[in-house]
Short mmCIF file of C-alpha atoms and ligand atoms in Angstrom, two decimals:
data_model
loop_
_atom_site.label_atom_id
_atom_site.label_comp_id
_atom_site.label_asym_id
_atom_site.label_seq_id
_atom_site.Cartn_x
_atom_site.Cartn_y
_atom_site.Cartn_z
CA UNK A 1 0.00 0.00 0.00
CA UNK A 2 1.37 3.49 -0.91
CA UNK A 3 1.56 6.25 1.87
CA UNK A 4 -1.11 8.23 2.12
CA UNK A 5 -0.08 11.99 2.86
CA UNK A 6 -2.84 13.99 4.25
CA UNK A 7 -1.57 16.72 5.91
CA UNK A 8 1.34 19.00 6.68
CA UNK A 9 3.31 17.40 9.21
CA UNK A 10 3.16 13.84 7.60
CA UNK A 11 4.28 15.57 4.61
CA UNK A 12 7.08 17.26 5.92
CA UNK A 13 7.90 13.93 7.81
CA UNK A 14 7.76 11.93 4.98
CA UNK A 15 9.91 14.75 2.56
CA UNK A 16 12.80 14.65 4.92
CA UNK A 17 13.37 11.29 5.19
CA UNK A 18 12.95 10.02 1.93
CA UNK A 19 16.42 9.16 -0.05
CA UNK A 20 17.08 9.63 -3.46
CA UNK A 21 15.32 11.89 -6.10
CA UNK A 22 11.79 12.38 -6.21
CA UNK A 23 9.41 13.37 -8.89
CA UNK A 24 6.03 15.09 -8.25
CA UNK A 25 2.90 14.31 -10.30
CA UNK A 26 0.22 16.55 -9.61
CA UNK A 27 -3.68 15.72 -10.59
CA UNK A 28 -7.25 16.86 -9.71
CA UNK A 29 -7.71 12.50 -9.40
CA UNK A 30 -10.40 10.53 -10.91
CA UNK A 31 -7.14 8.81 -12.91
CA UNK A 32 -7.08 7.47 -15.88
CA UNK A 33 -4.40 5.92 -18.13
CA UNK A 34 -2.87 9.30 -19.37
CA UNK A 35 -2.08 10.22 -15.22
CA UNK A 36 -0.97 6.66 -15.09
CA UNK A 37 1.59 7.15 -18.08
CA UNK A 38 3.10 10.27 -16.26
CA UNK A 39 3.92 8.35 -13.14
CA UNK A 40 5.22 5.70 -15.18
CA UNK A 41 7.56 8.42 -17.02
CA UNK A 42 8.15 9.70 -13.62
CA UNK A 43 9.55 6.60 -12.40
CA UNK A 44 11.60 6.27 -15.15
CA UNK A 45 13.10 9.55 -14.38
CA UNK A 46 13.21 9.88 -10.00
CA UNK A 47 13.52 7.02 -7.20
CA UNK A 48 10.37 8.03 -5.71
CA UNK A 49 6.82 9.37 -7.39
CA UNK A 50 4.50 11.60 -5.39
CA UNK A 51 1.05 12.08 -6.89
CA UNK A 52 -1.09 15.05 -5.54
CA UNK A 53 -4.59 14.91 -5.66
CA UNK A 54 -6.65 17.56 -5.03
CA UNK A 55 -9.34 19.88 -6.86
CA UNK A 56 -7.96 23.50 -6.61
CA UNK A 57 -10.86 25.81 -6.44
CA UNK A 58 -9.34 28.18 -7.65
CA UNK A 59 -8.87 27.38 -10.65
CA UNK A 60 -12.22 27.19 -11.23
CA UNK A 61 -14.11 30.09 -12.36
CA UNK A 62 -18.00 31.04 -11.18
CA UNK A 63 -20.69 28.99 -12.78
CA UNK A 64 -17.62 26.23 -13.81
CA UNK A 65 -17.67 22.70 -12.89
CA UNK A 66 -15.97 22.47 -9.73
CA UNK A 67 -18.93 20.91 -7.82
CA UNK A 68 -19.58 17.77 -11.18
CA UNK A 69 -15.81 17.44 -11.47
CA UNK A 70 -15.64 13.81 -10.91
CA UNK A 71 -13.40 12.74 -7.88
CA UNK A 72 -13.06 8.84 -7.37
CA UNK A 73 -10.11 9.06 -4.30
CA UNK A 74 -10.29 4.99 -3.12
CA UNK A 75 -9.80 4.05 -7.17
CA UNK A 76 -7.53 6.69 -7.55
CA UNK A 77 -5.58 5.28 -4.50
CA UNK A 78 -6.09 1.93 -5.47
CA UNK A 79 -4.58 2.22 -9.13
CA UNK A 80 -1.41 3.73 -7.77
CA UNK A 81 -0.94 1.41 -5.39
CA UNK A 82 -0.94 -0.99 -8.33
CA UNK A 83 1.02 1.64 -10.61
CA UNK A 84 3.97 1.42 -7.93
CA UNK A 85 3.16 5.24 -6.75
CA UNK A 86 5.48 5.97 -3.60
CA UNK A 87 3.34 8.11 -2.02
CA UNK A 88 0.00 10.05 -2.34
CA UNK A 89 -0.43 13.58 -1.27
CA UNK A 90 -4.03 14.27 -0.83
CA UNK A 91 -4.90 17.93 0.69
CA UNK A 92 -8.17 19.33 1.30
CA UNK A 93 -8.82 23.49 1.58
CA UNK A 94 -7.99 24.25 5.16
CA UNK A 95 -4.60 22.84 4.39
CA UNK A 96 -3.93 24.34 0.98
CA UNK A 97 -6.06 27.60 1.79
CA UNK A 98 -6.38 27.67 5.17
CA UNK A 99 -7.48 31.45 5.50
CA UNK A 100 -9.76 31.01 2.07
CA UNK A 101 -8.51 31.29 -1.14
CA UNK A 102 -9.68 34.54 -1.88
CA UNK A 103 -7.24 36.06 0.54
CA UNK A 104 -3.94 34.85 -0.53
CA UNK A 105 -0.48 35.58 -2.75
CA UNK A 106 -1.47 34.52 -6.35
CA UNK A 107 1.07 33.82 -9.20
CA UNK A 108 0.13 36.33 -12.07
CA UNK A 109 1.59 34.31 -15.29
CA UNK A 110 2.20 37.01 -18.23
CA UNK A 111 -0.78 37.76 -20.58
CA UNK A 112 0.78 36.92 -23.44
CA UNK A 113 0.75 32.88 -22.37
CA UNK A 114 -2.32 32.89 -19.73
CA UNK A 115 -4.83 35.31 -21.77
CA UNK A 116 -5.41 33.50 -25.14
CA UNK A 117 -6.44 30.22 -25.43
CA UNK A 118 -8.45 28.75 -22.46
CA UNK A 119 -7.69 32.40 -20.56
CA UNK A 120 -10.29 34.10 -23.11
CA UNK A 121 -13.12 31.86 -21.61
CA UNK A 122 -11.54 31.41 -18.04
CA UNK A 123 -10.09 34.00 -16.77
CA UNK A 124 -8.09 33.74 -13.80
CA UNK A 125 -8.09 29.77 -14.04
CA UNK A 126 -3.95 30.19 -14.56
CA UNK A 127 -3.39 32.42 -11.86
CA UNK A 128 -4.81 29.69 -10.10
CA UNK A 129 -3.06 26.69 -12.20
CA UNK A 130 0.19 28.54 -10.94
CA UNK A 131 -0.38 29.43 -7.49
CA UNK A 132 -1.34 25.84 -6.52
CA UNK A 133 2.00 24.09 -8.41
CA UNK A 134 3.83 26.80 -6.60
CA UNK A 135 2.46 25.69 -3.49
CA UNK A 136 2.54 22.24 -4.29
CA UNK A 137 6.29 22.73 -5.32
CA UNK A 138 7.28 24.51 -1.95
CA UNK A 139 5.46 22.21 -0.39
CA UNK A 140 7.09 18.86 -1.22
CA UNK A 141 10.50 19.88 -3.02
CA UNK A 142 10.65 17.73 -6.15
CA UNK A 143 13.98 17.16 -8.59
CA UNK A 144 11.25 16.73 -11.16
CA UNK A 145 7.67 17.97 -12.07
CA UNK A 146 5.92 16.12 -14.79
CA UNK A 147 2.77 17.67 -16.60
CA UNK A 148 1.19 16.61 -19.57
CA UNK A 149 0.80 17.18 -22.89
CA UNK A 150 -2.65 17.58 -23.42
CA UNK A 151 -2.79 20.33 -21.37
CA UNK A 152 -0.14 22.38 -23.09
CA UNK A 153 -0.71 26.18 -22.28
CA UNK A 154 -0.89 24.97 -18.52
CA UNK A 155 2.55 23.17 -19.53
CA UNK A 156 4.39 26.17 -21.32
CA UNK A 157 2.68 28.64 -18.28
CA UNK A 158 4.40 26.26 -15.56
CA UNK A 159 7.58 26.02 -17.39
CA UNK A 160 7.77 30.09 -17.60
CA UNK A 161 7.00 30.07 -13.53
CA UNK A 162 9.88 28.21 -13.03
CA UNK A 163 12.24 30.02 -15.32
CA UNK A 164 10.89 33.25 -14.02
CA UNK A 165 11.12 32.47 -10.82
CA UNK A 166 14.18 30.70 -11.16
CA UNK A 167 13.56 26.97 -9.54
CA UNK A 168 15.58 24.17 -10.33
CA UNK A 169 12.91 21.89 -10.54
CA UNK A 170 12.97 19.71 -13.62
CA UNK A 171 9.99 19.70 -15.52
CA UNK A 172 9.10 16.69 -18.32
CA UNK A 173 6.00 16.56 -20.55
CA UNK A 174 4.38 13.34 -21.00
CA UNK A 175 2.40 12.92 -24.23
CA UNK A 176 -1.14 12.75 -25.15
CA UNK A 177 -2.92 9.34 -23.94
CA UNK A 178 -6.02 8.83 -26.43
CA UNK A 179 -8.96 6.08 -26.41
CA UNK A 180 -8.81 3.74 -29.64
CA UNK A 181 -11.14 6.23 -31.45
CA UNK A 182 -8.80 9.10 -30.90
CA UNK A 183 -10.27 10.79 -27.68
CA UNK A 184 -8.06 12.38 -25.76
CA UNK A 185 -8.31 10.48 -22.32
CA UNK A 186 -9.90 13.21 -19.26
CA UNK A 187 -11.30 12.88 -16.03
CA UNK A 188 -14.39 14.89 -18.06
CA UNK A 189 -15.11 12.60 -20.23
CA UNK A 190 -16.83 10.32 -17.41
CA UNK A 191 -19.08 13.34 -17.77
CA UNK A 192 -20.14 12.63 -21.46
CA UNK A 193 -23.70 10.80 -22.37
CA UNK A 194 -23.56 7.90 -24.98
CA UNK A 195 -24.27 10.25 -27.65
CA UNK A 196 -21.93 12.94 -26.67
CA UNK A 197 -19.06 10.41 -25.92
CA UNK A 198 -19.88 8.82 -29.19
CA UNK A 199 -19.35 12.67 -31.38
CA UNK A 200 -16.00 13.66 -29.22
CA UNK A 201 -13.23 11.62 -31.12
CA UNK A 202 -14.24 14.48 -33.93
CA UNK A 203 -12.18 17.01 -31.96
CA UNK A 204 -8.95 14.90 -32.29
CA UNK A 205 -10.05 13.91 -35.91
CA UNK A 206 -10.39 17.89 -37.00
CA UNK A 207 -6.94 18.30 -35.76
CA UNK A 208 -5.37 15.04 -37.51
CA UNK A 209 -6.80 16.68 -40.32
CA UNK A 210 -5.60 20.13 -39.87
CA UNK A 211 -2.19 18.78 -38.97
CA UNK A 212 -1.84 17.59 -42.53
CA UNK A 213 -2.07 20.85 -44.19
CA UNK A 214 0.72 21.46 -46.18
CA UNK A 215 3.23 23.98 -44.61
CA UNK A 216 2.44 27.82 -45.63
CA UNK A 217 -1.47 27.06 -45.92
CA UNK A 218 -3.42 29.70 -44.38
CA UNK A 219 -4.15 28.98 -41.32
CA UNK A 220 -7.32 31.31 -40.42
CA UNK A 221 -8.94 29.46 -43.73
CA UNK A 222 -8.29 25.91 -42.53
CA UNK A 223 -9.40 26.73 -38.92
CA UNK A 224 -12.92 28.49 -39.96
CA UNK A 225 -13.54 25.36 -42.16
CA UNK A 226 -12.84 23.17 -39.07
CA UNK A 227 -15.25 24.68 -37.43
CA UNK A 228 -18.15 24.51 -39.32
CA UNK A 229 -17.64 20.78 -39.52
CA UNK A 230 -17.25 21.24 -35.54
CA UNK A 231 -20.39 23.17 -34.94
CA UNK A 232 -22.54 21.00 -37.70
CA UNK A 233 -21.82 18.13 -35.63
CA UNK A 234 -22.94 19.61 -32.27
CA UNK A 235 -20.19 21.27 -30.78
CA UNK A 236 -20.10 24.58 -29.35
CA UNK A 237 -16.19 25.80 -30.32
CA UNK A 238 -14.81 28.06 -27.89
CA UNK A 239 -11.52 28.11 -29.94
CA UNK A 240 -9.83 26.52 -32.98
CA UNK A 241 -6.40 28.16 -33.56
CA UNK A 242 -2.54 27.79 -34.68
CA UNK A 243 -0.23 28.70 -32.61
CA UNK A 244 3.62 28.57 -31.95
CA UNK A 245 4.73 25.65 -29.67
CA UNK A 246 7.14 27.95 -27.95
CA UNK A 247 5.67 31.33 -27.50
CA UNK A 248 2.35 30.45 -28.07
CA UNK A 249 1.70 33.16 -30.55
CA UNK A 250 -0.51 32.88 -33.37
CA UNK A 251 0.54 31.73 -36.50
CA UNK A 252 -1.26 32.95 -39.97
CA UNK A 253 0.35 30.23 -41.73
CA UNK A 254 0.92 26.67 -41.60
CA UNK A 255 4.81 25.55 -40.69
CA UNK A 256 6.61 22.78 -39.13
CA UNK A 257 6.19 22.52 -35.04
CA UNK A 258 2.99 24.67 -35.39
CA UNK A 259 0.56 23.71 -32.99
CA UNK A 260 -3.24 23.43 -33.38
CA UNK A 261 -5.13 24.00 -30.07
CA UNK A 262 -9.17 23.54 -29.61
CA UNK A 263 -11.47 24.18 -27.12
CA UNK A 264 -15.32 22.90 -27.75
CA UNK A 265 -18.41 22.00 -25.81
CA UNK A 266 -20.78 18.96 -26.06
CA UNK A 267 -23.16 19.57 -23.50
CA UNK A 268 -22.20 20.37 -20.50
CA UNK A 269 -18.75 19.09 -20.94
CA UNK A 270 -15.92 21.13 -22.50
CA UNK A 271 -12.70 19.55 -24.27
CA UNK A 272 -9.74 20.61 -24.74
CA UNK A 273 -6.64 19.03 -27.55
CA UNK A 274 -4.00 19.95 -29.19
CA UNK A 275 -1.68 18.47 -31.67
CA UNK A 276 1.83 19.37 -32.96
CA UNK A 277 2.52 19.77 -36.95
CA UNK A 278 5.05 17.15 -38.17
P1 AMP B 1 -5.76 16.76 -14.36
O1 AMP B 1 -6.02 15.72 -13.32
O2 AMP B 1 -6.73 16.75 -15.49
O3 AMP B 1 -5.52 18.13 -13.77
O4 AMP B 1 -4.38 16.36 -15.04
C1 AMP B 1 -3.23 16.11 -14.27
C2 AMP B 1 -2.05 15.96 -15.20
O5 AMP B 1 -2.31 14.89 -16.11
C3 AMP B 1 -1.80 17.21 -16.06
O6 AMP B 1 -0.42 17.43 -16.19
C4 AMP B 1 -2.43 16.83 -17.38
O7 AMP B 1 -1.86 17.49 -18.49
C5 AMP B 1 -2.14 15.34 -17.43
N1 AMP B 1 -3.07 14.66 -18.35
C6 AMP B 1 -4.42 14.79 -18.39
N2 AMP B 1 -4.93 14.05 -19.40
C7 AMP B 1 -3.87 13.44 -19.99
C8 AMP B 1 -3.75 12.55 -21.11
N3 AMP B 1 -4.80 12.14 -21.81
N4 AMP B 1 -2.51 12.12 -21.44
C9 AMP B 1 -1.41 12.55 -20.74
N5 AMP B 1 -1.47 13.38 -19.69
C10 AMP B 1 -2.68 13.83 -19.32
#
């Protein structure tokens, strides 16, 4: 059985006598097999894993879906028991936030990566991305942090924090873990009804498609088009857009190591991709 971290103390406890490098994993829970394939590159990379769970409110904007986000702690612990996880962290609020959250330091990431993209529709949901992996990083002092892929802005945000900010922590990206059909594996996509569940692979589809483009095709066009075939199938697109993998600019034109990013709605549920041109 993996150790079970709940609180401070135990934490600390547990930190300072642990030998050898350790990599930190951080989740919202309700696992699935693209968390398991970070811990597994995790392992490959430290002596020890530490998975956080925990569902940062503040991340979460008013009237989003902090209170349906699907948490599943005894599977959760049970799979990474299985996995070979070293140890669990699993806060609640009064240990994160223990004065409320509205009353602390935030981490402000710059405008150019944390207001495009997902920041158009959720604002403020970086400021509280970054405050909690700060915290999270103080907290239990990892060689290595690993994120993943699928959520790249959060990725290229968290890798600025720790440039800016100048922390040695390592940080790896793990990619993309899809169903058969494509679907990018989420915890929200327990959330999707038969039909909905049965339309989403047409996100990661779109992209596929997009990714083929040939290089120098205008990428405003392509995206528009996208779209339509998006929305005619019952999504509700909050964005569809190139971008640069590095800065996270936008890109009028089709190139090499572009990256297409989407954001749509079935339903309630909202899903996000992105995919990298060869
Ligand atoms: P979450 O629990 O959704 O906050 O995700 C925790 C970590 O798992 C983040 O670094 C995500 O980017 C990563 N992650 C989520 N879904 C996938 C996936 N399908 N493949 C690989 N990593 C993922």
């Amino acid at each position: 059985m993996n150790t079970v971290l709940r609180d401070l103390d135990g934490l600390h406890a547990w930190r300072q006598q642990l030998p050898g490098s350790l990599a930190l994993v951080p989740t919202m829970g309700h696992l699935h097999a693209g968390h398991l394939s970070l811990l597994r590159l995790a392992q490959e990379h430290a002596d020890h894993v530490l998975v956080s769970i925990y569902v940062n409110p503040l991340q979460f904007g008013a009237g989003e879906d902090f209170d349906r986000y699907p948490r599943s702690l005894d599977a959760d612990l049970a799979q990474l028991t299985e996995a070979g996880c070293t140890a669990v962290f699993v806060p609640d609020d009064r240990i994160l936030y223990p004065q409320g959250s509205a009353a602390i330091t935030q981490v402000v990431p710059p405008a150019t990566l944390c207001a495009i993209l997902c920041g158009v529709q959720r604002p403020g949901h970086f400021t509280g991305v970054a405050t909690v992996v700060l915290k999270l990083l103080q907290l239990t002092q990892p060689d290595l942090l690993v994120l993943g892929e699928k959520d790249y802005q959060q990725y290229r945000i968290v890798q600025q924090m720790l440039a800016d900010f100048h922390l040695s922590t390592r940080l790896l990206c793990g990619p993309t873990q899809r169903a058969a059909d494509g679907l990018a594996l989420s915890s929200r996509n327990s959330l999707l009804t038969t039909a909905e569940r049965a339309l989403a692979p047409r996100l990661a589809a779109e992209l596929d498609r997009l990714c083929q483009l040939p290089a120098g095709s205008d990428a405003g066009f392509a995206a528009a088009a996208a779209r339509e075939n998006l929305e005619a199938a019952g999504f509700v697109v909050d964005y569809l857009e190139l971008r640069d993998s590095e800065t996270l600019q936008s890109l009028p034109r089709t190139q090499p190591g572009g990256r297409w990013f989407v954001a749509a709605r079935l339903g309630q549920v909202r899903l996000i991709d992105n995919k990298v041109m060869p």
